Coordinates of C-alpha atoms and ligand atoms in Angstrom, one line a residue:
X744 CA 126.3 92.1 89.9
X745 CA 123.1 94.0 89.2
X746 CA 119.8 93.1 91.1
X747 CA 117.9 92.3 88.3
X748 CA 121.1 89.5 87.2
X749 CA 120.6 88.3 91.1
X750 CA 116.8 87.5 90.7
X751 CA 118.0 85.7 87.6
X752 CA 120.2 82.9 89.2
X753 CA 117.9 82.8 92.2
X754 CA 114.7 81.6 89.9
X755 CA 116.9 79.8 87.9
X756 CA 117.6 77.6 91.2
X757 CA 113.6 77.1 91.7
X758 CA 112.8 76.2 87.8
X759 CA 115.6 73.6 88.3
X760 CA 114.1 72.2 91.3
X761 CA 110.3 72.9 89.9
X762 CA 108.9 70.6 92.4
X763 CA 111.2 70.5 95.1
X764 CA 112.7 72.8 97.5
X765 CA 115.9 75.0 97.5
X766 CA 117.9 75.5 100.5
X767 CA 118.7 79.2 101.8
X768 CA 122.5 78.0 102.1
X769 CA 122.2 76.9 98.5
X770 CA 121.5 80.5 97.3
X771 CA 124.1 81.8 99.7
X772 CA 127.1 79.5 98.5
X773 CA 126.3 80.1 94.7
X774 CA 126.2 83.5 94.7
X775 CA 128.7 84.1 97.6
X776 CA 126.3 86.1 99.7
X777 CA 125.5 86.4 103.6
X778 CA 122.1 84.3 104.3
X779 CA 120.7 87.6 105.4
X780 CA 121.3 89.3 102.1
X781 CA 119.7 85.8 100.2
X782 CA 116.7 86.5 102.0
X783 CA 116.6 90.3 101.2
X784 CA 116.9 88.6 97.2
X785 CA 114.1 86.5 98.4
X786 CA 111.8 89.5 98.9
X787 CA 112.8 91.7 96.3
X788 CA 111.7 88.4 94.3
X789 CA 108.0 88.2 96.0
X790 CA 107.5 91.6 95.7
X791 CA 108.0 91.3 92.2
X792 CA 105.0 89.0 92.5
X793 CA 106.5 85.9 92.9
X794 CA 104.7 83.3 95.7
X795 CA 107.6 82.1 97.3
X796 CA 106.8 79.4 100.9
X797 CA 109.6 79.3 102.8
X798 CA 109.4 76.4 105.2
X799 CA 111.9 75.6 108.6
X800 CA 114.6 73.4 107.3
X801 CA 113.6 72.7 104.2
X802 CA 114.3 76.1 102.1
X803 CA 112.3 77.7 100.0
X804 CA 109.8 76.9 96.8
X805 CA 108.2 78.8 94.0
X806 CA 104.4 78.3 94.3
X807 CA 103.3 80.9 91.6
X808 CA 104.6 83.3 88.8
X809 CA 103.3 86.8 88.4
X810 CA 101.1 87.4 85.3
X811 CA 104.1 89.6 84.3
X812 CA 106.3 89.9 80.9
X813 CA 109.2 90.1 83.2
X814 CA 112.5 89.8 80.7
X815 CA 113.8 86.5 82.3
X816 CA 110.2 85.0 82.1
X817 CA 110.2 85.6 78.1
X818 CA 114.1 84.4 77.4
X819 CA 114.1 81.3 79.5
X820 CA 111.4 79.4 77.2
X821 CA 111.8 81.1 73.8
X822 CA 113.4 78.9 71.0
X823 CA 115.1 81.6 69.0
X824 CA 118.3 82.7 68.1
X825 CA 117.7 86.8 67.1
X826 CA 114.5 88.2 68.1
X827 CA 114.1 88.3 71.8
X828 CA 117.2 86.4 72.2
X829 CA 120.2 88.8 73.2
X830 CA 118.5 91.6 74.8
X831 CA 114.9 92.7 76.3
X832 CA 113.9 95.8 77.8
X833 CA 111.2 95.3 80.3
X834 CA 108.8 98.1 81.8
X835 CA 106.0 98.4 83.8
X836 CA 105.0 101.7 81.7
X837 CA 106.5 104.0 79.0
X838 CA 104.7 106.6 76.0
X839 CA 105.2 104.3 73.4
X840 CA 107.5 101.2 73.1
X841 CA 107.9 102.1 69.5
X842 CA 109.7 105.7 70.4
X843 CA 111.8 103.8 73.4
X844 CA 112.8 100.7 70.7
X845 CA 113.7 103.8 68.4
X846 CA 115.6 105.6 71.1
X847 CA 117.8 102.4 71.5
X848 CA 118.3 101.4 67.7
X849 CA 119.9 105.2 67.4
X850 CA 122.0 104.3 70.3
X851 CA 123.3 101.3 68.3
X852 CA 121.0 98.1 70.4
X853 CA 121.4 95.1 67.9
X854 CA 119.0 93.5 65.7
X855 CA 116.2 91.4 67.7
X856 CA 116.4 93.4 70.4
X857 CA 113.0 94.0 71.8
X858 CA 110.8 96.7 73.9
X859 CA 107.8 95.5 76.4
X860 CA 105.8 97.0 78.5
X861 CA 103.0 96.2 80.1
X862 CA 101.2 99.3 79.1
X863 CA 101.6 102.5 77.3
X864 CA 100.1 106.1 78.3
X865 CA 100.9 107.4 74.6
X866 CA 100.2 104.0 72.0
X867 CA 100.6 105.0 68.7
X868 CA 99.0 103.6 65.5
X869 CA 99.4 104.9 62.2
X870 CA 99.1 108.7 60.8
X871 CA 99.1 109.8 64.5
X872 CA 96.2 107.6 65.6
X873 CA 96.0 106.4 68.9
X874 CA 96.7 102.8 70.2
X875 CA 94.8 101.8 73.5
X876 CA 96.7 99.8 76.0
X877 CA 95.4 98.7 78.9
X878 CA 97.7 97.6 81.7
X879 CA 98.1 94.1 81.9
X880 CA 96.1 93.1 79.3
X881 CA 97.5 92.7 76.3
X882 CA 101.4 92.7 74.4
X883 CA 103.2 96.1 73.6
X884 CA 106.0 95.2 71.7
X885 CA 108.2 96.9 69.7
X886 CA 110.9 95.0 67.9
X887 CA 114.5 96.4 66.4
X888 CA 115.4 95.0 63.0
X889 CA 118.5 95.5 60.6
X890 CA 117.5 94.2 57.6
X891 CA 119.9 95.5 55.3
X892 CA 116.9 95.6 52.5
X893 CA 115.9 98.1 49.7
X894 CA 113.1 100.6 51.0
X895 CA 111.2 99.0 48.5
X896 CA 110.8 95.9 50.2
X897 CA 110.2 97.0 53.8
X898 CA 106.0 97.3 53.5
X899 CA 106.3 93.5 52.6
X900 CA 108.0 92.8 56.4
X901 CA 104.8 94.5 58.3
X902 CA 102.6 91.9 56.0
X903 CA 105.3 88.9 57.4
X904 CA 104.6 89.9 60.7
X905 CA 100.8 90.1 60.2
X906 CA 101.4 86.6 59.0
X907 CA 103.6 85.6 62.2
X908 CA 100.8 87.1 64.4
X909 CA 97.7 85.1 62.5
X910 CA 99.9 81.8 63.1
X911 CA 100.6 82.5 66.5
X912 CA 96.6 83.2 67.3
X913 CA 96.2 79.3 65.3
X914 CA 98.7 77.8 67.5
X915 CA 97.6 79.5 70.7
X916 CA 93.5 79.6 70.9
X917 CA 93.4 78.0 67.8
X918 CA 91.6 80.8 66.0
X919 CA 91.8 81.9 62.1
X920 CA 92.1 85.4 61.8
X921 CA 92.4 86.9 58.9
X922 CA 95.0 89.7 57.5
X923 CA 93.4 92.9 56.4
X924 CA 96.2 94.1 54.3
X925 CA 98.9 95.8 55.3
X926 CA 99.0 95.8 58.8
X927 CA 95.7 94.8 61.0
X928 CA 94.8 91.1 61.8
X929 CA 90.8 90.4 62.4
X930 CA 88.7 88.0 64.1
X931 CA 85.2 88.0 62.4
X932 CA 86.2 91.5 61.1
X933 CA 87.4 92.9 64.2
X934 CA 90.3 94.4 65.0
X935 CA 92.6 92.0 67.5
X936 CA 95.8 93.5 66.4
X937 CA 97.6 96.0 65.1
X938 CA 101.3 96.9 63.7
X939 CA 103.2 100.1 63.2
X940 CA 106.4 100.0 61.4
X941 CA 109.2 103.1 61.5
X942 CA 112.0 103.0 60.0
X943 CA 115.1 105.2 60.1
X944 CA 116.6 105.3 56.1
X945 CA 119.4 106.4 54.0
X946 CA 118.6 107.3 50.4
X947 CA 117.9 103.9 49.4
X948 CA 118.1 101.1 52.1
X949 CA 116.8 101.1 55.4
X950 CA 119.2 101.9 58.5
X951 CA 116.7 100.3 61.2
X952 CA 113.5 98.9 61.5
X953 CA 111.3 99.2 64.4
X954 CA 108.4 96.9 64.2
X955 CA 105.5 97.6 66.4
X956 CA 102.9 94.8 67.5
X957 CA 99.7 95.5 69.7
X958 CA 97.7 92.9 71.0
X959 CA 94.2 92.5 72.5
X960 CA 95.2 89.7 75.0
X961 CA 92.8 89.6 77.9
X962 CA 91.1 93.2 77.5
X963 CA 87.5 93.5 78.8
X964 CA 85.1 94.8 76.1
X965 CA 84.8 98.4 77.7
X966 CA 88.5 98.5 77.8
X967 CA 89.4 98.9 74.0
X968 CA 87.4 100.3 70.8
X969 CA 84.2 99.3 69.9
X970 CA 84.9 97.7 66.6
X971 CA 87.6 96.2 68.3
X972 CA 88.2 92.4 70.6
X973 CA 90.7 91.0 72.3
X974 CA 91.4 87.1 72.4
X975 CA 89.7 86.5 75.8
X976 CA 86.1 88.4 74.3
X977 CA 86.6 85.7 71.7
X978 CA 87.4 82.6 73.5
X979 CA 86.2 83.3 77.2
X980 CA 89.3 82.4 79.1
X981 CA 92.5 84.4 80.2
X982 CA 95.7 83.7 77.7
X983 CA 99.0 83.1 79.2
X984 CA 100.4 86.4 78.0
X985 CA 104.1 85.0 78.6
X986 CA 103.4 81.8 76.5
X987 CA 101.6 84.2 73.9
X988 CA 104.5 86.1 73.6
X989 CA 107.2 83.5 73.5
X990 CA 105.6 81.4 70.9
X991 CA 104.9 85.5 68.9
X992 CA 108.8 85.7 69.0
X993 CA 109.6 82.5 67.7
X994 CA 107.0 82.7 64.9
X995 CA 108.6 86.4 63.5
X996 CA 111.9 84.9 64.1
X997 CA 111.4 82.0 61.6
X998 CA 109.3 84.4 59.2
X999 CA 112.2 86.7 59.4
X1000 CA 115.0 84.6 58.4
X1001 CA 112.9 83.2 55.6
X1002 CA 111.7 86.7 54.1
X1003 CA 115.5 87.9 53.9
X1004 CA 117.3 84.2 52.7
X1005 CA 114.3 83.8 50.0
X1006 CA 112.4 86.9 49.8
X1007 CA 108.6 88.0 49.8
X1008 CA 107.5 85.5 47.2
X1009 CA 108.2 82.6 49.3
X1010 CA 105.1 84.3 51.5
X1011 CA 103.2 85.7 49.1
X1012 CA 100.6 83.0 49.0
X1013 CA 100.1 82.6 52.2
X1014 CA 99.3 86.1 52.7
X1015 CA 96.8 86.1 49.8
X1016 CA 95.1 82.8 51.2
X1017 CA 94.9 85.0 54.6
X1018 CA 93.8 88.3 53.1
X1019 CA 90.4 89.7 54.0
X1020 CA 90.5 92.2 51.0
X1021 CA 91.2 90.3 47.8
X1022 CA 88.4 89.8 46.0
X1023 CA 86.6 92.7 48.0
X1024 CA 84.9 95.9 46.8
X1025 CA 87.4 98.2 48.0
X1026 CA 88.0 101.9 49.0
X1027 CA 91.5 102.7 49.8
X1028 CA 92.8 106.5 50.9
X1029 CA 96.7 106.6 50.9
X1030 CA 97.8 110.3 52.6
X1031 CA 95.0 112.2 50.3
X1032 CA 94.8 110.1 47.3
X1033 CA 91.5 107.9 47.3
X1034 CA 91.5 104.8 45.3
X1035 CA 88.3 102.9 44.7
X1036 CA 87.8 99.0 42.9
X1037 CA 88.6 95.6 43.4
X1038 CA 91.4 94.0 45.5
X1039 CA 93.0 91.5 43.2
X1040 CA 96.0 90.4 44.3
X1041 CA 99.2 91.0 46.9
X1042 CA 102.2 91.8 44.9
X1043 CA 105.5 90.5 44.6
X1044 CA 106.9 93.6 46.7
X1045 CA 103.9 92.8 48.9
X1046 CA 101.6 96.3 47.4
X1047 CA 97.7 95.8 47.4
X1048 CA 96.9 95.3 43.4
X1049 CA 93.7 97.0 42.5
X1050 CA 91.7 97.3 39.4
X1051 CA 89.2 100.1 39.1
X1052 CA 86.3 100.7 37.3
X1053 CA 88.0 101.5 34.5
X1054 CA 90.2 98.7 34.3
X1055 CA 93.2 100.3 35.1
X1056 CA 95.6 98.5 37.8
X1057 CA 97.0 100.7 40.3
X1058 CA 99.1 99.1 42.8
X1059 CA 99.4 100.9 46.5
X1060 CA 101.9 100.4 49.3
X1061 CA 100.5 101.9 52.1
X1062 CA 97.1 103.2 53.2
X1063 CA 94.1 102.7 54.9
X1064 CA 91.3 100.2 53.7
X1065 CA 87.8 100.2 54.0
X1066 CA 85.6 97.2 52.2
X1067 CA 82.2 98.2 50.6
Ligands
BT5_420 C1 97.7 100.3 64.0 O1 97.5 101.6 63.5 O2 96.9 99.4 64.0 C2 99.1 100.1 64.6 C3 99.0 99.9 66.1 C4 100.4 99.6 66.6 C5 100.4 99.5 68.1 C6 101.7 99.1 68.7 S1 101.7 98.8 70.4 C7 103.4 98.6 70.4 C8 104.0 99.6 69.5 N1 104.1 100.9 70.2 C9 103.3 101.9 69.8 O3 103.2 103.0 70.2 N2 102.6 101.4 68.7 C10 102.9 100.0 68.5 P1 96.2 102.0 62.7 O4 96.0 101.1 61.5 O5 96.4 103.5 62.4 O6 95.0 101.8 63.6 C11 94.7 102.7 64.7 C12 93.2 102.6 65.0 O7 93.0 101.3 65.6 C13 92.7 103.6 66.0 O8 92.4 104.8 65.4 C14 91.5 102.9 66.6 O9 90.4 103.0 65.7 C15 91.9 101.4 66.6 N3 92.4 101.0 67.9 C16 93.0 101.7 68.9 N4 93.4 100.9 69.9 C17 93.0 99.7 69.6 C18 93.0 98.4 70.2 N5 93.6 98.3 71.5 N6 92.5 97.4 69.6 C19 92.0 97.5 68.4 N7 91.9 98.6 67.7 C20 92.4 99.7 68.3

């Protein structure tokens, strides 16, 4: 058995007995180990932050949890059947969880499969940009998805998960952010998060997706951008960053399923009603290409509609907007 499938059925024992104590030969006789080597599990389990009291003949008890996205910590309370469900890769630090998540999806990891880490040296946003990440402080997560979609229809997932994030920050701090189109969500115009999707393709459909979510959780002002917050700046109190996440997960899960049983248009509203650009004065620069005019609607492939001055309509599927 590996260590990290030891520590498992050891907290499992305390979260069954969440307010009493578990005996040290209990441990031993489920897993079939020497008292002495329950104990070493025992440690290996504080030093993973875990407050553990061990009292003379009455066993052991689980006083606190670290504020850590440990794997176990996520799966034991999320309600979902695909993301975050069959396998998550945990670390403390990596250069991006978007290039680890892809590394994985090449070596054939399944769809839901998801990368965390608790900070990033090398965060990436869009056209090379850099994503801050402060240890500890917010949700790197990078998620693999098979969608077995058109390459058409793959901007429309990043909006879906713009939408699962904006109904995550209702549920959680009951906030209302709002979706600046395609892939930034904004509290009073600042930036709280960010997504990055990659995909690996085939001439016309999409072999993997990797769909990358950065969070401002509990990040102190001077840690991230300027124009930027985090959800602690907005509400003044720490998030659970576990909670955060598992209810995140559970939210993309059930956007998910519904974007690929009944496509885009069954969201398509509800990203319009959440839009910060539509109806805006908009500039829009796609690679060199510079588009200028009103935002007037979301398409049914999930492109920003725009009419400019001229009255032409020009639709756009990816760029970078600015509002006037
Ligand atoms: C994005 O790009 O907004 C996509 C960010 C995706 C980050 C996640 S974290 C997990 C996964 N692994 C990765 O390596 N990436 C993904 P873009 O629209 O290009 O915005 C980038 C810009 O946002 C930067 O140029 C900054 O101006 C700003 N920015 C950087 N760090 C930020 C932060 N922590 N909070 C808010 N804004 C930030």
């Amino acid at each position: 058995m590996k260590d990290s499938e030891i520590k498992r059925k050891i907290l499992k024992f305390f979260y069954e007995k969440a307010e009493g104590y578990v005996s040290g030969e209990d441990i031993s006789e489920a897993l079939g180990f020497s008292r002495a080597n329950s104990w070493k599990y025992i440690n290996k389990i504080r030093n993973d932050g875990y407050e553990i009291e061990a009292v003379p003949h009455l066993g052991y008890k689980l006083k606190s949890q670290p504020d850590k996205l440990y794997a176990y910590e996520i799966s034991r309370g999320v309600n979902t059947d695909i993301i975050g469900k069959k396998s998550i890769f945990y670390y403390d630090s990596v250069s991006s969880t978007n290039d680890t998540a892809y590394e994985l999806a090449e070596k054939g990891e399944p769809e839901g499969t998801i990368v965390i880490a608790e900070g990033q040296t090398c965060g990436k946003g869009r056209m090379g940009r850099k994503w801050l990440s402060p240890k500890g402080k917010g949700i790197y997560l990078s998620i693999i998805l098979r969608p077995d979609m058109e390459i058409d229809r793959i901007p429309s997932i990043t909006l879906v998960m713009a939408l699962s994030v904006q109904r995550t920050i209702k549920k959680m701090c009951d906030i209302n952010a709002g979706i600046k189109w395609p892939n930034d969500i904004l509290i009073n115009g600042r930036k709280v998060c960010g997504i990055l999707t990659e995909m690996k393709a085939q001439p016309d459909v999409a072999d993997f997706l990797i769909v990358g979510i950065g969070m401002n959780i509990n990040a102190e002002k001077k840690q991230i951008p300027p124009e930027a917050v985090s959800l602690k700046m907005e509400i003044g109190r720490e998030i659970n960053r576990t909670s955060f996440l598992r209810c995140l997960l559970e939210e993309i899960e059930k956007d998910y399923k519904k974007i690929k049983r009944e496509g885009f248009p069954s969201l398509r509203d509800e990203c319009r009603k959440l839009s910060t650009v539509i109806d805006k004065q908009i500039k829009v620069r796609e690679h060199n290409k510079l588009t200028e005019g009103i935002a007037v609607d979301i398409d049914e492939k999930g492109a920003l509609v725009i009419r400019t001055k001229t009255g032409d309509v020009k639709r756009i599927f990816s760029g970078d907007v600015s509002i006037r």
